[in-house]
CSV table of C-alpha atoms and ligand atoms in Angstrom, one decimal:
chain,number,residue,atom,x,y,z
N,1,MET,CA,158.9,65.5,-45.5
N,2,ASP,CA,156.2,68.4,-45.3
N,3,SER,CA,156.1,68.7,-49.2
N,4,VAL,CA,156.0,65.0,-49.9
N,5,THR,CA,153.2,64.9,-47.5
N,6,LYS,CA,151.2,67.2,-49.9
N,7,ASP,CA,152.3,66.0,-52.3
N,8,GLU,CA,150.4,62.1,-51.6
N,9,LYS,CA,147.5,64.5,-51.1
N,10,GLU,CA,147.4,65.7,-54.3
N,11,GLU,CA,148.0,62.3,-56.4
N,12,THR,CA,145.5,61.1,-53.6
N,13,GLN,CA,142.9,64.2,-54.6
N,14,ALA,CA,143.9,63.9,-58.1
N,15,SER,CA,143.3,60.0,-58.4
N,16,ALA,CA,139.6,60.8,-56.0
N,17,THR,CA,138.4,63.0,-59.3
N,18,MET,CA,139.8,60.8,-61.7
N,19,SER,CA,136.8,58.1,-63.6
N,20,LYS,CA,136.9,54.5,-63.4
N,21,LYS,CA,137.9,54.8,-67.8
N,22,GLN,CA,140.6,57.8,-67.1
N,23,LEU,CA,142.5,55.7,-64.1
N,24,ARG,CA,142.7,52.4,-65.8
N,25,ARG,CA,144.9,54.6,-68.7
N,26,GLN,CA,146.5,56.2,-66.7
N,27,GLN,CA,147.1,52.7,-65.1
N,28,ARG,CA,147.6,50.9,-68.2
N,29,GLN,CA,150.3,54.1,-69.2
N,30,GLU,CA,152.5,54.0,-66.4
N,31,LYS,CA,152.9,49.6,-66.7
N,32,TRP,CA,153.5,50.5,-71.0
N,33,LEU,CA,156.4,53.5,-70.0
N,34,SER,CA,157.9,50.6,-67.2
N,35,ILE,CA,158.2,48.0,-69.1
N,36,LYS,CA,158.4,50.6,-72.8
N,37,ALA,CA,162.2,49.6,-73.3
N,38,ASP,CA,162.2,46.1,-72.3
N,39,VAL,CA,159.9,45.5,-75.2
N,40,ARG,CA,161.7,47.7,-77.7
N,41,ALA,CA,164.4,45.9,-76.3
N,42,LYS,CA,163.4,42.8,-77.3
N,43,GLU,CA,161.4,43.4,-80.7
N,44,LYS,CA,165.1,44.6,-82.1
N,45,GLN,CA,166.7,41.6,-81.4
N,46,ARG,CA,163.8,40.2,-83.0
N,47,LYS,CA,164.1,41.5,-86.1
N,48,LYS,CA,167.9,41.3,-86.0
N,49,ARG,CA,167.7,37.1,-85.6
N,50,LYS,CA,164.6,37.6,-88.2
N,51,ARG,CA,166.9,39.3,-90.7
N,52,ARG,CA,169.5,36.9,-90.0
N,53,GLU,CA,167.8,33.9,-90.0
N,54,ALA,CA,165.7,35.4,-93.8
N,55,LEU,CA,169.9,35.9,-95.1
N,56,GLU,CA,170.1,32.3,-94.3
N,57,ARG,CA,167.6,31.5,-96.0
N,58,GLY,CA,168.5,33.4,-99.4
N,59,ASP,CA,165.5,35.5,-99.0
N,60,VAL,CA,165.2,38.9,-101.0
N,61,MET,CA,165.5,41.9,-98.1
N,62,ALA,CA,163.6,45.0,-97.3
N,63,PRO,CA,166.2,47.8,-97.6
N,64,THR,CA,168.2,48.3,-94.6
N,65,ARG,CA,168.0,52.0,-92.3
N,66,LYS,CA,171.3,52.1,-93.5
N,67,LYS,CA,170.6,51.8,-97.6
N,68,LEU,CA,167.4,53.4,-97.0
N,69,ARG,CA,169.6,56.7,-96.3
N,70,THR,CA,171.1,56.5,-99.7
N,71,ASN,CA,168.3,55.7,-101.7
N,72,THR,CA,167.3,60.4,-101.9
N,73,MET,CA,165.3,62.2,-104.3
N,74,ALA,CA,168.2,63.7,-105.4
N,75,LYS,CA,169.6,60.3,-106.9
N,76,SER,CA,167.0,58.2,-107.4
N,77,SER,CA,166.2,58.0,-111.3
N,78,CYS,CA,162.7,59.3,-111.1
N,79,LYS,CA,162.1,62.9,-111.7
N,80,THR,CA,158.3,63.1,-111.4
N,81,SER,CA,157.2,65.9,-108.2
N,82,VAL,CA,154.4,65.3,-106.9
N,83,VAL,CA,153.0,67.5,-104.3
N,84,ILE,CA,151.1,68.3,-101.8
N,85,ASP,CA,149.5,71.3,-101.9
N,86,CYS,CA,149.5,72.6,-97.7
N,87,SER,CA,146.9,75.5,-98.8
N,88,LEU,CA,143.8,74.1,-97.9
N,89,ASP,CA,144.9,75.3,-93.7
N,90,SER,CA,142.3,76.7,-93.8
N,91,TYR,CA,139.4,74.2,-94.8
N,92,MET,CA,140.0,72.4,-91.1
N,93,GLY,CA,140.2,71.9,-87.7
N,94,GLU,CA,142.8,70.8,-85.9
N,95,LYS,CA,142.2,66.9,-85.7
N,96,ASP,CA,141.9,66.9,-89.0
N,97,ILE,CA,145.4,68.8,-89.5
N,98,THR,CA,146.8,66.0,-87.0
N,99,LYS,CA,145.8,63.8,-89.9
N,100,LEU,CA,146.6,65.8,-92.5
N,101,VAL,CA,150.8,65.9,-90.9
N,102,LYS,CA,150.0,61.6,-90.7
N,103,GLN,CA,149.7,61.4,-93.7
N,104,ILE,CA,152.5,63.4,-95.6
N,105,GLN,CA,154.7,61.5,-92.7
N,106,PHE,CA,153.6,58.6,-94.0
N,107,CYS,CA,153.7,59.7,-97.9
N,108,TYR,CA,157.7,60.8,-97.1
N,109,SER,CA,158.2,57.2,-95.1
N,110,SER,CA,156.7,55.0,-98.9
N,111,ASN,CA,159.2,57.3,-100.6
N,112,ARG,CA,162.5,56.8,-98.8
N,113,ARG,CA,161.3,53.5,-98.7
N,114,ALA,CA,161.4,53.5,-103.0
N,115,GLN,CA,164.3,52.1,-104.7
N,116,ASN,CA,163.7,55.2,-106.5
N,117,PRO,CA,161.9,58.3,-104.6
N,118,MET,CA,159.7,60.3,-106.3
N,119,GLN,CA,160.8,63.9,-106.5
N,120,PHE,CA,158.2,64.8,-102.8
N,121,HIS,CA,157.3,68.4,-102.4
N,122,VAL,CA,155.2,70.4,-100.2
N,123,THR,CA,153.9,73.2,-100.3
N,124,GLY,CA,152.3,76.2,-99.2
N,125,VAL,CA,152.9,75.5,-95.6
N,126,HIS,CA,151.9,78.1,-93.1
N,127,GLY,CA,149.8,78.2,-90.4
N,128,GLN,CA,148.4,75.6,-88.1
N,129,THR,CA,149.8,72.2,-90.6
N,130,LYS,CA,153.3,74.0,-90.0
N,131,ALA,CA,152.8,74.9,-86.5
N,132,ARG,CA,152.4,71.2,-86.2
N,133,LEU,CA,155.5,69.8,-88.2
N,134,GLU,CA,157.4,72.0,-86.3
N,135,SER,CA,155.7,70.0,-83.1
N,136,ILE,CA,157.0,67.0,-84.1
N,137,GLY,CA,160.4,67.8,-85.0
N,138,ASP,CA,162.7,68.4,-87.3
N,139,TYR,CA,161.0,68.1,-90.5
N,140,GLN,CA,163.1,69.8,-92.7
N,141,ASN,CA,166.2,68.0,-92.2
N,142,TRP,CA,163.7,65.3,-94.4
N,143,ASP,CA,164.2,64.9,-98.6
N,144,VAL,CA,161.3,66.2,-98.4
N,145,ASN,CA,161.1,69.8,-100.6
N,146,PHE,CA,158.9,72.2,-98.0
N,147,THR,CA,158.1,75.5,-98.6
N,148,SER,CA,155.6,78.2,-97.5
N,149,LYS,CA,155.1,78.7,-101.1
N,150,ASP,CA,151.9,77.5,-103.8
N,151,TYR,CA,152.3,74.7,-106.0
N,152,HIS,CA,152.0,77.5,-109.1
N,153,GLU,CA,154.6,79.9,-107.9
N,154,VAL,CA,156.6,76.6,-107.8
N,155,PHE,CA,156.3,74.9,-111.8
N,156,GLU,CA,154.8,76.0,-114.7
N,157,LYS,CA,151.5,76.6,-115.0
N,158,GLU,CA,151.8,74.0,-118.3
N,159,ASN,CA,153.4,71.1,-116.2
N,160,ILE,CA,150.8,71.3,-113.7
N,161,VAL,CA,147.8,68.5,-113.1
N,162,TYR,CA,145.9,68.8,-110.3
N,163,LEU,CA,144.9,65.4,-108.9
N,164,SER,CA,141.1,64.9,-107.8
N,165,SER,CA,138.5,62.3,-108.3
N,166,GLU,CA,136.0,65.0,-109.1
N,167,SER,CA,138.2,65.2,-112.7
N,168,GLU,CA,136.6,64.4,-116.3
N,169,ASN,CA,140.0,63.9,-117.4
N,170,THR,CA,142.0,61.1,-116.4
N,171,LEU,CA,145.5,60.1,-115.7
N,172,GLN,CA,147.2,58.0,-118.2
N,173,GLU,CA,150.8,58.5,-117.6
N,174,LEU,CA,153.3,59.9,-115.4
N,175,ASP,CA,155.7,62.5,-117.1
N,176,PRO,CA,159.2,64.0,-115.6
N,177,ASN,CA,158.4,66.9,-116.6
N,178,LYS,CA,154.7,67.3,-114.9
N,179,ALA,CA,154.1,68.2,-111.0
N,180,TYR,CA,150.7,66.1,-110.1
N,181,ILE,CA,149.2,68.2,-107.4
N,182,ILE,CA,147.7,66.6,-104.2
N,183,GLY,CA,145.2,68.6,-102.4
N,184,GLY,CA,146.6,68.5,-98.7
N,185,LEU,CA,142.9,68.5,-97.5
N,186,VAL,CA,141.1,65.9,-94.9
N,187,ASP,CA,137.6,67.1,-95.2
N,188,HIS,CA,135.8,63.8,-95.0
N,189,ASN,CA,134.3,65.0,-97.0
N,190,HIS,CA,132.3,68.2,-96.3
N,191,HIS,CA,134.0,70.4,-98.7
N,192,LYS,CA,133.6,67.7,-102.0
N,193,GLY,CA,134.5,68.9,-105.2
N,194,LEU,CA,136.6,72.2,-104.0
N,195,CYS,CA,140.2,71.6,-104.9
N,196,HIS,CA,138.5,70.0,-108.2
N,197,SER,CA,137.1,74.0,-108.7
N,198,LEU,CA,140.3,75.7,-107.2
N,199,ALA,CA,142.2,74.4,-110.5
N,200,ILE,CA,139.2,75.4,-112.9
N,201,GLU,CA,140.1,78.4,-111.0
N,202,LYS,CA,143.6,79.1,-110.9
N,203,GLY,CA,143.9,77.4,-114.7
N,204,VAL,CA,145.6,74.4,-113.9
N,205,GLY,CA,144.8,71.0,-115.4
N,206,HIS,CA,143.2,68.6,-113.6
N,207,ALA,CA,142.3,64.6,-113.4
N,208,ARG,CA,141.7,61.4,-111.9
N,209,LEU,CA,143.4,58.4,-111.1
N,210,PRO,CA,142.1,56.2,-113.0
N,211,ILE,CA,140.2,53.3,-111.0
N,212,SER,CA,137.5,53.3,-112.2
N,213,GLU,CA,139.4,52.1,-115.9
N,214,PHE,CA,141.2,49.0,-113.4
N,215,LEU,CA,138.5,48.5,-110.9
N,216,ASP,CA,135.2,47.7,-109.6
N,217,MET,CA,134.5,49.1,-105.8
N,218,LYS,CA,132.8,49.7,-103.7
N,219,THR,CA,133.0,52.6,-101.7
N,220,ARG,CA,133.3,55.7,-102.9
N,221,LYS,CA,137.0,56.5,-104.9
N,222,VAL,CA,137.7,59.5,-103.0
N,223,LEU,CA,141.2,58.4,-101.6
N,224,THR,CA,143.4,59.9,-98.7
N,225,ILE,CA,146.6,61.6,-99.5
N,226,ASN,CA,149.0,58.7,-98.1
N,227,HIS,CA,147.3,56.3,-100.5
N,228,VAL,CA,147.1,58.1,-103.8
N,229,PHE,CA,150.4,59.2,-103.1
N,230,ASP,CA,151.0,55.2,-102.7
N,231,ILE,CA,150.1,54.6,-105.5
N,232,LEU,CA,151.8,57.0,-107.7
N,233,LEU,CA,154.8,55.4,-105.9
N,234,LYS,CA,153.6,52.1,-107.7
N,235,TYR,CA,152.9,53.2,-110.6
N,236,THR,CA,156.6,55.2,-111.0
N,237,GLU,CA,157.9,51.3,-110.1
N,238,MET,CA,155.5,48.7,-112.0
N,239,LYS,CA,153.4,50.8,-114.7
N,240,ASN,CA,150.9,49.2,-114.3
N,241,TRP,CA,148.0,51.1,-113.0
N,242,SER,CA,145.6,48.0,-111.8
N,243,GLN,CA,148.8,45.9,-110.0
N,244,ALA,CA,149.2,50.2,-108.3
N,245,PHE,CA,146.0,49.9,-106.5
N,246,CYS,CA,146.4,46.3,-106.1
N,247,SER,CA,148.3,46.9,-103.4
N,248,VAL,CA,147.9,50.3,-101.8
N,249,ILE,CA,144.0,50.0,-102.2
N,250,PRO,CA,143.1,48.3,-98.7
N,251,GLN,CA,140.9,45.7,-98.6
N,252,ARG,CA,138.3,46.3,-97.3
N,253,LYS,CA,137.4,48.9,-100.4
N,254,GLY,CA,136.1,46.1,-101.5
N,255,ALA,CA,138.0,46.3,-104.9
N,256,HIS,CA,138.1,44.1,-107.4
N,257,VAL,CA,139.9,44.4,-110.6
N,258,LYS,CA,137.5,44.8,-113.8
N,259,GLN,CA,137.5,41.5,-115.8
N,260,ASP,CA,138.4,42.9,-118.9
N,261,VAL,CA,141.0,44.0,-117.4
N,262,GLU,CA,141.9,41.1,-115.3
N,263,SER,CA,142.2,39.0,-118.6
N,264,SER,CA,144.4,41.3,-120.8
N,265,SER,CA,146.8,41.9,-118.7
N,266,GLN,CA,147.6,38.4,-118.4
N,267,THR,CA,147.5,38.5,-122.3
N,268,ASP,CA,150.0,41.7,-121.6
N,269,LYS,CA,152.4,39.2,-119.5
N,270,GLN,CA,151.8,36.4,-121.9
N,271,GLU,CA,153.0,39.0,-124.4
N,272,SER,CA,155.8,40.8,-122.5
N,273,GLU,CA,157.6,36.9,-121.7
N,274,THR,CA,158.1,36.2,-125.4
N,275,SER,CA,158.8,40.1,-126.2
N,276,SER,CA,162.2,40.9,-127.8
N,277,GLN,CA,164.6,42.9,-126.1
N,278,THR,CA,164.1,45.8,-129.3
N,279,ASP,CA,160.0,46.2,-127.6
N,280,LYS,CA,161.9,47.0,-124.5
N,281,GLN,CA,163.4,49.4,-125.1
N,282,GLU,CA,160.7,51.0,-127.8
N,283,SER,CA,159.0,51.4,-124.7
N,284,GLU,CA,160.9,53.0,-122.7
N,285,THR,CA,160.9,55.4,-125.2
N,286,SER,CA,157.6,55.8,-126.0
N,287,SER,CA,157.0,56.1,-122.8
N,288,GLN,CA,158.7,59.4,-122.4
N,289,THR,CA,156.4,60.7,-125.4
N,290,ASP,CA,153.0,59.3,-124.3
N,291,ILE,CA,150.0,61.8,-124.1
N,292,LEU,CA,149.1,61.9,-120.3
N,293,LEU,CA,146.2,63.1,-120.1
N,294,GLN,CA,143.4,62.0,-121.8
N,295,GLU,CA,140.1,64.0,-121.9
N,296,SER,CA,137.3,61.3,-120.6
N,297,GLU,CA,135.3,61.7,-123.3
N,298,THR,CA,132.0,59.6,-121.1
N,299,ARG,CA,132.4,62.4,-118.9
N,300,SER,CA,128.6,61.4,-116.8
N,301,LYS,CA,129.2,58.0,-117.6
N,302,SER,CA,131.6,57.7,-115.9
N,303,GLY,CA,130.3,60.4,-113.0
N,304,THR,CA,128.0,58.4,-112.4
N,305,GLN,CA,129.9,55.2,-112.2
N,306,GLU,CA,132.2,56.3,-109.8
N,307,TYR,CA,129.4,55.7,-107.1
N,308,GLU,CA,128.1,53.3,-108.2
N,309,THR,CA,128.1,50.3,-106.3
N,310,SER,CA,130.2,47.6,-108.6
N,311,PRO,CA,128.7,44.7,-109.7
N,312,GLN,CA,129.9,41.3,-107.6
N,313,THR,CA,130.3,39.2,-111.4
N,314,GLY,CA,133.4,38.3,-112.8
N,315,THR,CA,135.7,40.2,-110.4
N,316,GLN,CA,139.3,39.2,-109.2
N,317,ASP,CA,140.6,39.7,-105.2
N,318,CYS,CA,142.7,42.5,-104.7
N,319,GLU,CA,145.1,41.2,-103.0
N,320,SER,CA,146.4,44.6,-101.3
N,321,SER,CA,149.6,44.4,-100.1
N,322,SER,CA,148.2,46.7,-96.8
N,323,GLN,CA,146.2,44.0,-95.9
N,324,THR,CA,149.4,42.1,-94.5
N,325,GLY,CA,152.1,42.9,-91.4
N,326,THR,CA,153.4,46.3,-90.6
N,327,GLN,CA,155.1,49.5,-91.9
N,328,GLU,CA,158.1,50.9,-89.9
N,329,CYS,CA,158.6,54.6,-90.9
N,330,GLU,CA,161.6,55.8,-90.6
N,331,PHE,CA,162.0,59.4,-90.4
N,332,SER,CA,165.1,61.0,-90.0
N,333,SER,CA,163.9,63.0,-86.4
N,334,GLN,CA,162.0,61.5,-83.4
N,335,THR,CA,158.5,62.4,-84.6
N,336,ASP,CA,155.7,60.8,-82.4
N,337,ILE,CA,155.4,57.5,-85.3
N,338,GLN,CA,158.6,56.5,-85.2
N,339,GLU,CA,157.1,53.3,-85.5
N,340,CYS,CA,153.4,53.7,-86.9
N,341,GLU,CA,151.5,51.0,-88.4
N,342,SER,CA,150.6,51.2,-92.4
N,343,SER,CA,147.7,53.9,-92.9
N,344,SER,CA,144.8,51.8,-93.4
N,345,GLN,CA,145.5,50.2,-90.1
N,346,THR,CA,146.0,53.1,-88.5
N,347,GLY,CA,142.6,54.5,-89.1
N,348,THR,CA,143.5,57.8,-91.5
N,349,GLN,CA,140.6,56.4,-94.2
N,350,GLU,CA,138.1,58.7,-94.2
N,351,TYR,CA,135.9,58.3,-96.7
N,352,GLU,CA,134.4,54.2,-96.2
N,353,THR,CA,130.7,54.5,-96.8
N,354,SER,CA,129.4,52.6,-100.0
N,355,SER,CA,127.0,54.9,-101.9
P,401,LIG,C1,140.7,63.4,-99.4
P,401,LIG,S1,141.2,63.6,-101.0
P,401,LIG,C2,140.1,65.8,-100.1
P,401,LIG,C3,139.0,65.4,-101.4
P,401,LIG,C4,138.1,67.2,-101.1
P,401,LIG,N1,136.2,66.7,-101.1
P,401,LIG,C5,138.3,67.3,-102.1
P,401,LIG,O1,138.3,68.5,-102.7
P,401,LIG,O2,139.0,67.7,-103.2
P,401,LIG,C6,142.4,64.5,-100.8
P,401,LIG,C7,143.7,64.5,-102.6
P,401,LIG,O3,143.5,63.2,-103.2
P,401,LIG,C8,143.0,63.7,-104.4
P,401,LIG,N2,142.3,62.6,-104.4
P,401,LIG,C9,141.9,61.1,-103.6
P,401,LIG,N3,140.8,60.7,-104.6
P,401,LIG,C10,141.5,61.1,-105.7
P,401,LIG,C11,140.4,60.1,-107.7
P,401,LIG,N4,140.7,59.4,-107.0
P,401,LIG,N5,142.3,61.1,-108.0
P,401,LIG,C12,142.7,61.3,-107.8
P,401,LIG,N6,143.4,62.2,-107.2
P,401,LIG,C13,142.7,61.9,-106.2
P,401,LIG,C14,143.3,64.8,-104.8
P,401,LIG,O4,143.7,65.3,-105.0
P,401,LIG,C15,141.9,65.3,-103.1
P,401,LIG,O5,142.1,66.9,-103.1
């Protein structure tokens, strides 16, 4: 009885020292915990019902969890390796490490949902990043190759392409024999050009995404890790950069497909509709042997274009898929974002200011 009185006393004292805001937050949290199970159960029922209805209508359905489990990297026909380089731990504080790990989770989620996932590696896992990963669950059971080794210890130097918006080389195709490295750095552009400099120092290849070739964008072309990952993934599926960009880059980035690209892609479409089976076979073989990186002859030109405000005429809005719906993350372990919204809705995008 004494102890109950003591507890009650402590509770009263604690709430007396809490600000109104803290108190409201605590009440909200308590209310949520009391209804959480019920809300989740209803949501599950709603999803089941919607799925049943869609099946009855004959709609094309997103893969089920069961189906997703079979979409593994080992079984995938996509052999392109994409790597998140986590050796940049020391350039980030705790908050940004948390964002980095969240972005890795988003990448994993997208990859798992893909019919043919990319070969996903996370290298240089140590220090704060490792500790954060450990704190969210058994990440080692995910279908991802995690290693403490650095990317250049895992892949042959000549097969490495470090992705950087600062590179003068433009990515043209994705080669199944290459490893494309994304810098595991959430830095709000405080370390501008860091990954590019490090790649040059190590003597590995580097390239930027061909954004300015396909899109006019109001904002800078430095994207988040998960957006870069998703663009590469979409490209492996669609083999079309402008579609890949449009399906990933959030509309608030003000991306527009360039008019010439738009009209040429329409012509391409018409041509491809009439193209024969032989064409298809030819393109399949040629994509294997395509030149991967093309030295940009107009480095200085594209360098300035990258940070210019896009002309608003003669362009077409990207109807970004990231605008629609939420994305349910499917992690094999019980992480804190089991059901999370797509990254574009959770504020993981850091570079939003128009330049
Ligand atoms: C948030 S950015 C980090 C920016 C950082 N200041 C740097 O030095 O790269 C994370 C990573 O995404 C990739 N990335 C972002 N935008 C890119 C672009 N336009 N082209 C190629 N890679 C890009 C790069 O690998 C980059 O290291």
